[in-house]
CSV table of C-alpha atoms in Angstrom, one decimal:
chain,number,residue,atom,x,y,z
A,15,UNK,CA,91.6,94.2,89.9
A,16,UNK,CA,88.3,95.4,88.6
A,17,UNK,CA,87.6,95.0,84.9
A,18,UNK,CA,90.8,96.5,83.5
A,19,UNK,CA,94.4,95.6,83.1
A,20,UNK,CA,96.8,97.4,85.4
A,21,UNK,CA,100.5,97.4,85.4
A,22,UNK,CA,101.7,95.3,88.4
A,23,UNK,CA,103.0,97.4,91.2
A,24,UNK,CA,106.5,96.3,92.1
A,25,UNK,CA,107.0,95.1,95.6
A,26,UNK,CA,109.1,97.6,97.5
A,27,UNK,CA,111.2,97.5,100.6
A,28,UNK,CA,111.2,100.7,102.6
A,29,UNK,CA,113.7,100.9,105.4
A,30,UNK,CA,113.7,103.1,108.4
A,31,UNK,CA,116.8,101.6,109.9
A,32,UNK,CA,118.5,104.9,109.2
A,33,UNK,CA,121.5,104.3,111.4
A,34,UNK,CA,121.8,100.6,110.8
A,35,UNK,CA,124.8,99.1,109.2
A,36,UNK,CA,123.5,95.6,108.7
A,37,UNK,CA,124.6,92.5,106.9
A,38,UNK,CA,122.4,90.2,104.9
A,39,UNK,CA,122.2,87.7,107.8
A,40,UNK,CA,121.1,90.4,110.4
A,41,UNK,CA,117.4,90.1,111.3
A,42,UNK,CA,115.1,93.0,111.1
A,43,UNK,CA,111.5,93.8,112.1
A,44,UNK,CA,109.5,93.9,108.9
A,45,UNK,CA,105.9,94.8,108.3
A,46,UNK,CA,104.3,93.3,105.2
A,47,UNK,CA,101.2,94.9,103.7
A,48,UNK,CA,98.7,92.1,103.2
A,49,UNK,CA,95.9,93.8,101.2
A,50,UNK,CA,95.0,96.8,99.2
A,51,UNK,CA,96.8,98.3,96.2
A,52,UNK,CA,100.2,98.1,97.8
A,53,UNK,CA,99.8,94.4,98.7
A,54,UNK,CA,103.2,92.8,99.3
A,55,UNK,CA,105.0,96.0,100.1
A,56,UNK,CA,107.4,95.6,103.0
A,57,UNK,CA,108.6,98.1,105.6
A,58,UNK,CA,111.6,97.5,107.7
A,59,UNK,CA,111.4,99.2,111.1
A,60,UNK,CA,114.8,100.0,112.6
A,61,UNK,CA,116.0,101.6,115.8
A,62,UNK,CA,114.7,105.0,114.8
A,63,UNK,CA,111.2,103.7,114.7
A,64,UNK,CA,108.6,104.9,112.2
A,65,UNK,CA,105.3,106.8,112.1
A,66,UNK,CA,102.4,105.6,110.1
A,67,UNK,CA,99.9,108.0,108.6
A,68,UNK,CA,97.8,108.9,105.6
A,69,UNK,CA,100.2,111.7,104.3
A,70,UNK,CA,103.8,112.7,104.7
A,71,UNK,CA,105.8,113.4,106.8
A,72,UNK,CA,104.7,109.9,108.1
A,73,UNK,CA,107.4,107.4,107.3
A,74,UNK,CA,104.9,104.8,106.2
A,75,UNK,CA,102.2,106.4,104.2
A,76,UNK,CA,99.0,104.4,103.7
A,77,UNK,CA,96.7,106.1,101.2
A,78,UNK,CA,93.4,105.1,103.0
A,79,UNK,CA,90.7,107.6,104.0
A,80,UNK,CA,90.2,105.6,107.3
A,81,UNK,CA,93.9,106.2,108.3
A,82,UNK,CA,94.6,109.4,110.2
A,83,UNK,CA,97.3,111.8,109.0
A,84,UNK,CA,99.4,110.8,112.0
A,85,UNK,CA,97.9,107.5,113.0
A,86,UNK,CA,100.4,105.5,115.1
A,87,UNK,CA,104.0,105.2,116.0
A,88,UNK,CA,106.2,102.1,115.9
A,89,UNK,CA,109.2,101.8,118.2
A,90,UNK,CA,111.7,99.1,119.2
A,91,UNK,CA,112.0,98.6,122.9
A,92,UNK,CA,114.6,96.0,124.0
A,93,UNK,CA,114.1,94.3,120.7
A,94,UNK,CA,110.3,94.2,120.9
A,95,UNK,CA,108.2,96.0,118.3
A,96,UNK,CA,105.8,98.4,120.1
A,97,UNK,CA,102.9,100.4,118.6
A,98,UNK,CA,101.4,103.5,120.1
A,99,UNK,CA,98.2,105.1,118.8
A,100,UNK,CA,98.5,108.8,118.1
A,101,UNK,CA,94.8,109.6,118.9
A,102,UNK,CA,93.7,108.4,115.5
A,103,UNK,CA,90.1,108.6,114.6
A,104,UNK,CA,89.5,104.9,113.8
A,105,UNK,CA,92.0,103.3,116.1
A,106,UNK,CA,94.9,100.9,115.9
A,107,UNK,CA,94.4,97.1,116.3
A,108,UNK,CA,96.7,94.3,117.1
A,109,UNK,CA,95.3,90.9,116.2
A,110,UNK,CA,91.8,92.4,116.1
A,111,UNK,CA,92.0,94.2,119.5
A,112,UNK,CA,92.0,98.0,119.6
A,113,UNK,CA,95.0,99.2,121.6
A,114,UNK,CA,94.5,101.7,124.4
A,115,UNK,CA,98.2,102.1,125.4
A,116,UNK,CA,101.6,101.3,124.0
A,117,UNK,CA,101.3,97.6,123.0
A,118,UNK,CA,103.7,95.0,121.9
A,119,UNK,CA,103.3,93.6,118.3
A,120,UNK,CA,104.4,90.0,118.5
A,121,UNK,CA,106.1,88.3,115.5
A,122,UNK,CA,103.3,87.0,113.3
A,123,UNK,CA,100.7,89.5,114.7
A,124,UNK,CA,98.5,91.5,112.3
A,125,UNK,CA,98.5,95.3,112.8
A,126,UNK,CA,95.3,96.7,111.5
A,127,UNK,CA,95.2,100.4,110.5
A,128,UNK,CA,92.2,101.7,108.7
A,129,UNK,CA,91.4,99.2,106.0
A,130,UNK,CA,95.1,98.1,105.9
A,131,UNK,CA,96.6,95.0,107.5
A,132,UNK,CA,100.3,94.6,108.1
A,133,UNK,CA,101.9,91.4,109.3
A,134,UNK,CA,104.9,91.6,111.6
A,135,UNK,CA,107.8,89.4,110.5
A,136,UNK,CA,111.3,89.0,112.0
A,137,UNK,CA,113.5,88.0,109.1
A,138,UNK,CA,117.0,88.3,107.8
A,139,UNK,CA,117.7,90.9,105.1
A,140,UNK,CA,118.6,88.0,102.8
A,141,UNK,CA,115.2,86.4,103.4
A,142,UNK,CA,113.5,89.7,102.7
A,143,UNK,CA,115.4,90.2,99.5
A,144,UNK,CA,114.6,86.6,98.4
A,145,UNK,CA,110.9,87.2,99.2
A,146,UNK,CA,111.0,90.4,97.2
A,147,UNK,CA,112.4,88.6,94.2
A,148,UNK,CA,109.8,85.9,94.6
A,149,UNK,CA,107.1,88.5,94.7
A,150,UNK,CA,108.4,90.1,91.6
A,151,UNK,CA,108.1,86.8,89.8
A,152,UNK,CA,104.6,86.3,91.1
A,153,UNK,CA,103.8,89.9,90.0
A,154,UNK,CA,104.9,89.1,86.5
A,155,UNK,CA,102.8,86.0,86.4
A,156,UNK,CA,99.8,87.9,87.7
A,157,UNK,CA,100.3,90.6,85.1
A,158,UNK,CA,100.3,87.9,82.4
A,159,UNK,CA,97.0,86.4,83.6
A,160,UNK,CA,95.4,89.9,83.9
A,161,UNK,CA,96.5,90.8,80.4
A,162,UNK,CA,94.5,87.9,79.0
A,163,UNK,CA,91.3,88.6,80.9
A,164,UNK,CA,88.5,89.9,78.7
A,165,UNK,CA,87.2,93.5,78.7
A,166,UNK,CA,83.9,94.3,80.3
A,167,UNK,CA,80.9,94.1,78.0
A,168,UNK,CA,78.4,96.9,78.6
A,169,UNK,CA,76.4,96.5,75.4
A,170,UNK,CA,74.9,93.6,73.5
A,171,UNK,CA,72.8,90.6,74.5
A,172,UNK,CA,75.2,89.6,77.3
A,173,UNK,CA,76.7,92.1,79.8
A,174,UNK,CA,79.5,91.3,82.1
A,175,UNK,CA,81.0,92.4,85.3
A,176,UNK,CA,83.9,90.8,87.0
A,177,UNK,CA,86.3,91.0,89.9
A,178,UNK,CA,89.8,89.3,90.0
A,179,UNK,CA,91.5,89.8,93.3
A,180,UNK,CA,94.5,87.4,93.4
A,181,UNK,CA,95.9,86.3,96.7
A,182,UNK,CA,99.6,87.2,97.4
A,183,UNK,CA,100.7,83.7,96.3
A,184,UNK,CA,98.5,83.8,93.1
A,185,UNK,CA,96.0,81.0,92.9
A,186,UNK,CA,95.7,79.8,89.3
A,187,UNK,CA,92.3,81.2,88.6
A,188,UNK,CA,91.3,82.3,85.1
A,189,UNK,CA,88.2,83.0,83.1
A,190,UNK,CA,87.1,84.2,79.7
A,191,UNK,CA,84.1,84.8,77.5
A,192,UNK,CA,83.2,86.2,74.1
A,193,UNK,CA,81.6,85.4,70.8
A,194,UNK,CA,82.2,81.9,69.4
A,195,UNK,CA,80.3,82.1,66.1
A,196,UNK,CA,77.0,83.7,64.9
A,197,UNK,CA,74.7,83.6,67.9
A,198,UNK,CA,76.9,81.6,70.2
A,199,UNK,CA,78.7,83.1,73.2
A,200,UNK,CA,81.4,81.2,75.1
A,201,UNK,CA,81.9,81.4,78.9
A,202,UNK,CA,84.4,79.6,81.2
A,203,UNK,CA,85.9,79.7,84.6
A,204,UNK,CA,88.9,77.6,85.7
A,205,UNK,CA,91.0,77.0,88.8
A,206,UNK,CA,94.4,75.3,88.7
A,207,UNK,CA,95.3,73.2,91.8
A,208,UNK,CA,97.9,74.9,94.0
A,209,UNK,CA,99.3,78.4,94.0
A,210,UNK,CA,102.2,80.3,92.6
A,211,UNK,CA,103.6,81.2,89.2
A,212,UNK,CA,103.4,77.5,88.0
A,213,UNK,CA,99.7,77.4,88.6
A,214,UNK,CA,99.2,80.8,87.0
A,215,UNK,CA,101.2,79.8,83.9
A,216,UNK,CA,99.2,76.6,83.6
A,217,UNK,CA,96.0,78.6,83.6
A,218,UNK,CA,97.5,80.9,81.0
A,219,UNK,CA,98.3,77.9,78.7
A,220,UNK,CA,94.6,76.9,78.8
A,221,UNK,CA,93.4,80.5,78.4
A,222,UNK,CA,95.5,80.9,75.3
A,223,UNK,CA,94.1,77.7,73.8
A,224,UNK,CA,90.5,78.7,74.5
A,225,UNK,CA,91.1,82.2,73.1
A,226,UNK,CA,91.9,80.7,69.8
A,227,UNK,CA,88.4,79.1,69.8
A,228,UNK,CA,89.9,75.8,68.5
A,229,UNK,CA,90.8,72.5,70.2
A,230,UNK,CA,92.0,69.4,68.3
A,231,UNK,CA,89.1,67.0,67.7
A,232,UNK,CA,86.5,69.1,69.6
A,233,UNK,CA,83.6,71.2,68.6
A,234,UNK,CA,83.9,74.4,70.7
A,235,UNK,CA,80.2,74.6,70.9
A,236,UNK,CA,80.0,71.2,72.6
A,237,UNK,CA,81.1,71.6,76.3
A,238,UNK,CA,81.5,67.9,76.9
A,239,UNK,CA,83.8,67.7,73.9
A,240,UNK,CA,85.8,70.7,75.1
A,241,UNK,CA,86.3,69.2,78.5
A,242,UNK,CA,87.3,65.8,77.1
A,243,UNK,CA,89.9,67.5,74.7
A,244,UNK,CA,91.4,69.5,77.5
A,245,UNK,CA,91.6,66.4,79.7
A,246,UNK,CA,93.5,64.6,77.0
A,247,UNK,CA,95.9,67.6,76.4
A,248,UNK,CA,96.7,68.4,80.1
A,249,UNK,CA,97.3,65.1,82.0
A,250,UNK,CA,98.7,66.0,85.5
A,251,UNK,CA,101.5,63.5,85.1
A,252,UNK,CA,102.9,65.7,82.2
A,253,UNK,CA,102.2,69.0,84.0
A,254,UNK,CA,104.0,68.9,87.3
A,255,UNK,CA,101.1,67.2,89.0
A,256,UNK,CA,98.7,70.0,88.3
A,257,UNK,CA,95.1,69.5,87.5
A,258,UNK,CA,92.3,72.0,87.2
A,259,UNK,CA,88.6,72.5,87.6
A,260,UNK,CA,86.6,74.0,84.8
A,261,UNK,CA,83.1,75.3,84.2
A,262,UNK,CA,82.4,75.8,80.5
A,263,UNK,CA,79.2,76.9,78.7
A,264,UNK,CA,78.0,78.1,75.4
A,265,UNK,CA,75.0,80.5,75.3
A,266,UNK,CA,72.9,80.8,72.1
A,267,UNK,CA,71.4,84.2,72.0
A,268,UNK,CA,68.7,83.2,69.5
A,269,UNK,CA,67.3,80.2,71.3
A,270,UNK,CA,68.2,81.6,74.8
A,271,UNK,CA,69.6,78.3,75.8
A,272,UNK,CA,72.8,77.7,77.7
A,273,UNK,CA,74.7,74.4,77.2
A,274,UNK,CA,77.2,73.7,79.9
A,275,UNK,CA,79.5,71.2,81.5
A,276,UNK,CA,81.7,71.3,84.6
A,277,UNK,CA,84.8,69.3,85.6
A,278,UNK,CA,85.3,69.1,89.3
A,279,UNK,CA,84.0,72.7,89.6
A,280,UNK,CA,81.2,73.8,91.9
A,281,UNK,CA,78.0,75.0,90.2
A,282,UNK,CA,77.5,78.3,88.4
A,283,UNK,CA,74.3,79.9,89.7
A,284,UNK,CA,71.5,81.3,87.6
A,285,UNK,CA,69.5,84.0,89.3
A,286,UNK,CA,66.3,85.3,87.6
A,287,UNK,CA,65.6,89.0,87.5
A,288,UNK,CA,63.2,88.8,90.4
A,289,UNK,CA,66.0,87.2,92.5
A,290,UNK,CA,63.6,84.5,93.6
A,291,UNK,CA,66.0,81.6,93.4
A,292,UNK,CA,69.6,80.6,92.7
A,293,UNK,CA,69.7,77.6,90.4
A,294,UNK,CA,72.9,75.7,90.5
A,295,UNK,CA,74.2,74.6,87.1
A,296,UNK,CA,76.7,71.8,87.1
A,297,UNK,CA,77.4,68.4,85.6
A,298,UNK,CA,79.2,65.8,87.8
A,299,UNK,CA,82.4,65.2,86.0
A,300,UNK,CA,86.0,64.6,87.1
A,301,UNK,CA,88.9,67.1,87.3
A,302,UNK,CA,90.7,68.0,84.1
A,303,UNK,CA,94.0,66.1,84.0
A,304,UNK,CA,93.4,63.7,86.9
A,305,UNK,CA,92.3,60.6,84.9
A,306,UNK,CA,92.6,60.0,81.2
A,307,UNK,CA,89.5,57.8,81.3
A,308,UNK,CA,87.1,60.5,82.6
A,309,UNK,CA,83.9,60.9,80.7
A,310,UNK,CA,82.3,64.3,80.4
A,311,UNK,CA,78.6,65.1,80.0
A,312,UNK,CA,76.8,68.4,79.3
A,313,UNK,CA,73.4,69.8,80.3
A,314,UNK,CA,71.1,72.6,79.1
A,315,UNK,CA,69.3,75.5,80.8
A,316,UNK,CA,66.9,78.0,79.5
A,317,UNK,CA,67.8,81.6,80.2
A,318,UNK,CA,65.0,84.0,81.1
A,319,UNK,CA,65.2,87.6,80.1
A,320,UNK,CA,67.1,89.7,82.7
A,321,UNK,CA,68.6,86.7,84.5
A,322,UNK,CA,72.2,86.7,85.7
A,323,UNK,CA,74.7,83.9,85.8
A,324,UNK,CA,77.3,83.9,88.6
A,325,UNK,CA,80.6,82.0,88.1
A,326,UNK,CA,83.3,82.0,90.7
A,327,UNK,CA,86.3,80.2,92.1
A,328,UNK,CA,86.4,78.4,95.4
A,329,UNK,CA,88.4,81.3,96.9
A,330,UNK,CA,85.1,83.3,97.0
A,331,UNK,CA,83.5,81.0,99.6
A,332,UNK,CA,86.3,78.8,101.2
A,333,UNK,CA,87.7,80.8,104.0
A,334,UNK,CA,87.8,80.8,107.8
A,335,UNK,CA,85.6,83.6,109.4
A,336,UNK,CA,86.9,85.9,112.1
A,337,UNK,CA,85.0,83.6,114.5
A,338,UNK,CA,87.1,80.6,113.3
A,339,UNK,CA,84.2,79.0,111.4
A,340,UNK,CA,84.7,77.4,108.0
A,341,UNK,CA,82.6,79.2,105.4
A,342,UNK,CA,81.2,77.3,102.5
A,343,UNK,CA,79.2,77.4,99.3
A,344,UNK,CA,75.9,77.1,101.1
A,345,UNK,CA,76.8,80.3,103.1
A,346,UNK,CA,77.4,82.2,99.8
A,347,UNK,CA,74.3,81.3,97.9
A,348,UNK,CA,71.8,83.5,99.8
A,349,UNK,CA,74.0,86.5,99.0
A,350,UNK,CA,73.7,85.8,95.2
A,351,UNK,CA,70.0,86.4,95.5
A,352,UNK,CA,70.2,89.7,97.4
A,353,UNK,CA,69.1,92.8,95.5
A,354,UNK,CA,71.5,94.6,93.2
A,355,UNK,CA,72.7,97.9,94.4
A,356,UNK,CA,72.6,100.9,92.0
A,357,UNK,CA,75.8,102.4,93.4
A,358,UNK,CA,77.9,99.3,93.1
A,359,UNK,CA,78.7,96.5,90.6
A,360,UNK,CA,77.4,93.0,91.6
A,361,UNK,CA,81.0,91.6,91.8
A,362,UNK,CA,82.0,94.5,94.1
A,363,UNK,CA,78.8,94.1,96.2
A,364,UNK,CA,79.5,90.4,96.7
A,365,UNK,CA,83.2,91.0,97.6
A,366,UNK,CA,82.1,93.5,100.2
A,367,UNK,CA,79.3,91.2,101.6
A,368,UNK,CA,81.5,88.1,101.8
A,369,UNK,CA,84.8,89.5,102.9
A,370,UNK,CA,83.3,91.2,105.9
A,371,UNK,CA,83.1,87.7,107.5
A,372,UNK,CA,86.8,86.8,106.8
A,373,UNK,CA,89.6,87.2,109.2
A,374,UNK,CA,91.6,90.4,108.9
A,375,UNK,CA,94.5,90.2,106.5
A,376,UNK,CA,95.0,89.2,102.9
A,377,UNK,CA,93.2,86.6,100.9
A,378,UNK,CA,94.2,83.0,101.3
A,379,UNK,CA,93.1,82.2,97.7
A,380,UNK,CA,92.2,84.2,94.6
A,381,UNK,CA,88.8,85.9,94.8
A,382,UNK,CA,87.5,85.5,91.2
A,383,UNK,CA,83.9,86.3,90.4
A,384,UNK,CA,82.2,86.8,87.0
A,385,UNK,CA,78.6,88.0,86.6
A,386,UNK,CA,76.9,87.8,83.2
A,387,UNK,CA,73.5,89.4,82.7
A,388,UNK,CA,71.3,88.4,79.8
A,389,UNK,CA,69.0,90.8,78.0
B,3,UNK,CA,98.3,68.7,110.1
B,4,UNK,CA,99.1,65.3,111.6
B,5,UNK,CA,99.4,61.8,110.3
B,6,UNK,CA,99.7,58.4,111.9
B,7,UNK,CA,99.6,54.9,110.4
B,8,UNK,CA,99.5,51.2,111.3
B,9,UNK,CA,98.3,48.0,109.8
B,10,UNK,CA,95.0,46.2,110.0
B,11,UNK,CA,95.9,42.7,109.0
B,12,UNK,CA,97.5,43.0,105.6
B,13,UNK,CA,96.0,46.5,105.0
B,14,UNK,CA,97.8,49.7,105.7
B,15,UNK,CA,95.7,52.2,107.7
B,16,UNK,CA,96.6,55.9,107.6
B,17,UNK,CA,94.8,58.5,109.7
B,18,UNK,CA,95.0,62.2,108.7
B,19,UNK,CA,94.1,65.0,111.2
B,20,UNK,CA,93.7,68.7,110.6
B,21,UNK,CA,93.4,70.9,107.5
B,22,UNK,CA,94.6,69.3,104.3
B,23,UNK,CA,95.4,72.6,102.6
B,24,UNK,CA,98.7,73.8,101.1
B,25,UNK,CA,100.3,74.2,104.5
B,26,UNK,CA,99.0,70.8,105.7
B,27,UNK,CA,100.2,69.0,102.6
B,28,UNK,CA,103.6,70.5,103.0
B,29,UNK,CA,103.8,68.9,106.4
B,30,UNK,CA,102.5,65.4,105.6
B,31,UNK,CA,103.0,64.7,101.9
B,32,UNK,CA,106.4,63.1,102.0
B,33,UNK,CA,105.5,60.9,105.0
B,34,UNK,CA,102.1,60.1,103.5
B,35,UNK,CA,103.7,58.8,100.3
B,36,UNK,CA,106.5,57.0,102.1
B,37,UNK,CA,104.0,55.2,104.4
B,38,UNK,CA,101.9,54.0,101.5
B,39,UNK,CA,103.6,53.6,98.2
B,40,UNK,CA,106.9,51.7,98.8
B,41,UNK,CA,105.4,48.4,100.1
B,42,UNK,CA,102.5,48.5,97.7
B,43,UNK,CA,100.0,47.3,100.3
B,44,UNK,CA,96.3,48.0,99.9
B,45,UNK,CA,95.6,51.1,102.0
B,46,UNK,CA,92.6,52.8,103.8
B,47,UNK,CA,92.8,56.5,104.6
B,48,UNK,CA,90.7,57.8,107.5
B,49,UNK,CA,89.5,61.3,106.8
B,50,UNK,CA,87.2,61.6,109.8
B,51,UNK,CA,89.6,64.0,111.5
B,52,UNK,CA,90.2,66.1,108.4
B,53,UNK,CA,88.5,69.5,108.8
B,54,UNK,CA,89.2,71.0,105.4
B,55,UNK,CA,90.2,69.5,102.0
B,56,UNK,CA,91.8,71.9,99.5
B,57,UNK,CA,93.0,71.3,96.0
B,58,UNK,CA,96.6,70.5,97.1
B,59,UNK,CA,95.1,67.8,99.4
B,60,UNK,CA,93.2,66.3,96.5
B,61,UNK,CA,96.3,66.4,94.5
B,62,UNK,CA,98.2,64.5,97.2
B,63,UNK,CA,95.5,61.8,97.4
B,64,UNK,CA,95.3,61.3,93.7
B,65,UNK,CA,99.1,61.2,93.2
B,66,UNK,CA,99.5,58.7,96.0
B,67,UNK,CA,96.6,56.5,94.7
B,68,UNK,CA,98.1,56.4,91.3
B,69,UNK,CA,101.6,55.6,92.5
B,70,UNK,CA,100.2,52.8,94.7
B,71,UNK,CA,98.1,51.5,91.8
B,72,UNK,CA,101.3,51.2,89.7
B,73,UNK,CA,102.6,48.9,92.5
B,74,UNK,CA,99.4,46.8,92.4
B,75,UNK,CA,97.8,48.3,95.5
B,76,UNK,CA,94.5,50.0,96.0
B,77,UNK,CA,93.6,53.0,98.1
B,78,UNK,CA,90.2,53.7,99.7
B,79,UNK,CA,89.1,56.7,101.7
B,80,UNK,CA,86.6,56.6,104.4
B,81,UNK,CA,84.9,58.6,107.2
B,82,UNK,CA,84.7,62.0,105.5
B,83,UNK,CA,82.7,64.6,107.5
B,84,UNK,CA,80.2,67.0,105.9
B,85,UNK,CA,82.6,69.7,104.7
B,86,UNK,CA,85.1,67.3,103.3
B,87,UNK,CA,82.3,65.3,101.7
B,88,UNK,CA,81.1,68.4,99.9
B,89,UNK,CA,84.5,68.9,98.3
B,90,UNK,CA,84.7,65.2,97.4
B,91,UNK,CA,81.3,65.4,95.7
B,92,UNK,CA,82.0,68.7,93.9
B,93,UNK,CA,85.2,67.4,92.5
B,94,UNK,CA,83.8,63.9,91.7
B,95,UNK,CA,86.9,62.5,93.4
B,96,UNK,CA,85.2,59.2,93.9
B,97,UNK,CA,85.5,58.6,90.2
B,98,UNK,CA,89.2,58.1,90.9
B,99,UNK,CA,89.4,57.1,94.6
B,100,UNK,CA,86.7,55.0,96.2
B,101,UNK,CA,85.0,56.4,99.3
B,102,UNK,CA,83.5,54.2,102.1
B,103,UNK,CA,81.4,55.3,105.0
B,104,UNK,CA,83.2,53.3,107.6
B,105,UNK,CA,86.4,51.6,108.3
B,106,UNK,CA,84.8,48.1,107.9
B,107,UNK,CA,83.3,49.1,104.6
B,108,UNK,CA,86.7,50.5,103.4
B,109,UNK,CA,88.4,47.2,104.4
B,110,UNK,CA,85.7,45.4,102.4
B,111,UNK,CA,86.4,47.5,99.3
B,112,UNK,CA,90.2,46.8,99.4
B,113,UNK,CA,89.8,43.2,100.3
């Protein structure tokens, strides 16, 4: 999602088993869309097979300019799912290999068509329906989180740009910003341990507190006090074993100083207008909720005119590349310093630059990135 | 994700191997807790063969450490490689669970 709230698309099952008379325990060949706007959508391929293309009359329509009108055909041969490319412009790929002839798609394989990835699953109709119900619940939780995310700021002393691309399991990321009082501007990014609706609702509970700009016994302008108050309010023993990481800062537009503290979170990075460095901003403090005795400390940074602050969750840099290499924070930092592009937002540029290294398929974790640019 | 355990004298030793992410935790969490918590022995956990440590892995380590502590036992990690070390440092996990560089150092910390 990019800077706006959208109504969550419902997961759908589309079936091409036209002549099938199945029971819930019968297994079916199912393709699950792993990315893009229709993420989570499932297509059951029956004995009649199915054509994939960009427009009808294709049975499976993928609205992607890199998908040909009639792109490929799926068939079942002796119980094996086969795919045949229909002379498409950009080709059909099975587990990253472009097919040159009718090719088997093993269970678990990723079928890549244009920019879309579909995973082949062999599941009972009952399992598919249960997954569908689960996805609907995840979809509701995702919508709840998205509804609480702040609008983009395009005027004023702080401008914002963000990208929130949750993984299919929903990862528990959240962030916020806005006026605190007078010249003070609040910023935060958090990541709840684990995935699913539970993690998302935990993040929502914290977001709702911070949106009220009030915490018991804490000065909201003092990051160390805020972290300590949250640590007191959200012990993991009382919250299904969940803890969270948090980066929290308060920027004073008059003094141009940013006061910040982090709890188990990697640094935010301050990049000056000339892109000459990426300065990590972090205090070494423990996770929120993990230990009631944790002490929190804050630090200060001067903000030069035109500088940008990058905050993100670990899903932005923790992934395995197509070559099987673990990516990490040190791999990401040089990309933060690269020049801005006039035709693209910073968050979208970084998503493009980083995700090109990832294995095909959906995200393993939320990709959450917030860029603040100071006048 | 794999796990094996034995004893070094009176100390329980657990060796974890693989990615300690959500899927890895699903595989080992029950066995990990069962191998450590019930007898309340001091425990050292070898992370040298762990290739990735995610939030669910941290959660498993913290929960087990706390459960063991309630039984009077102590848990110490050791042998973390560079990638896992980065995560431990970022999350300040050593504020909750001590980390040693080697097995002998870990045994010294629980002894």
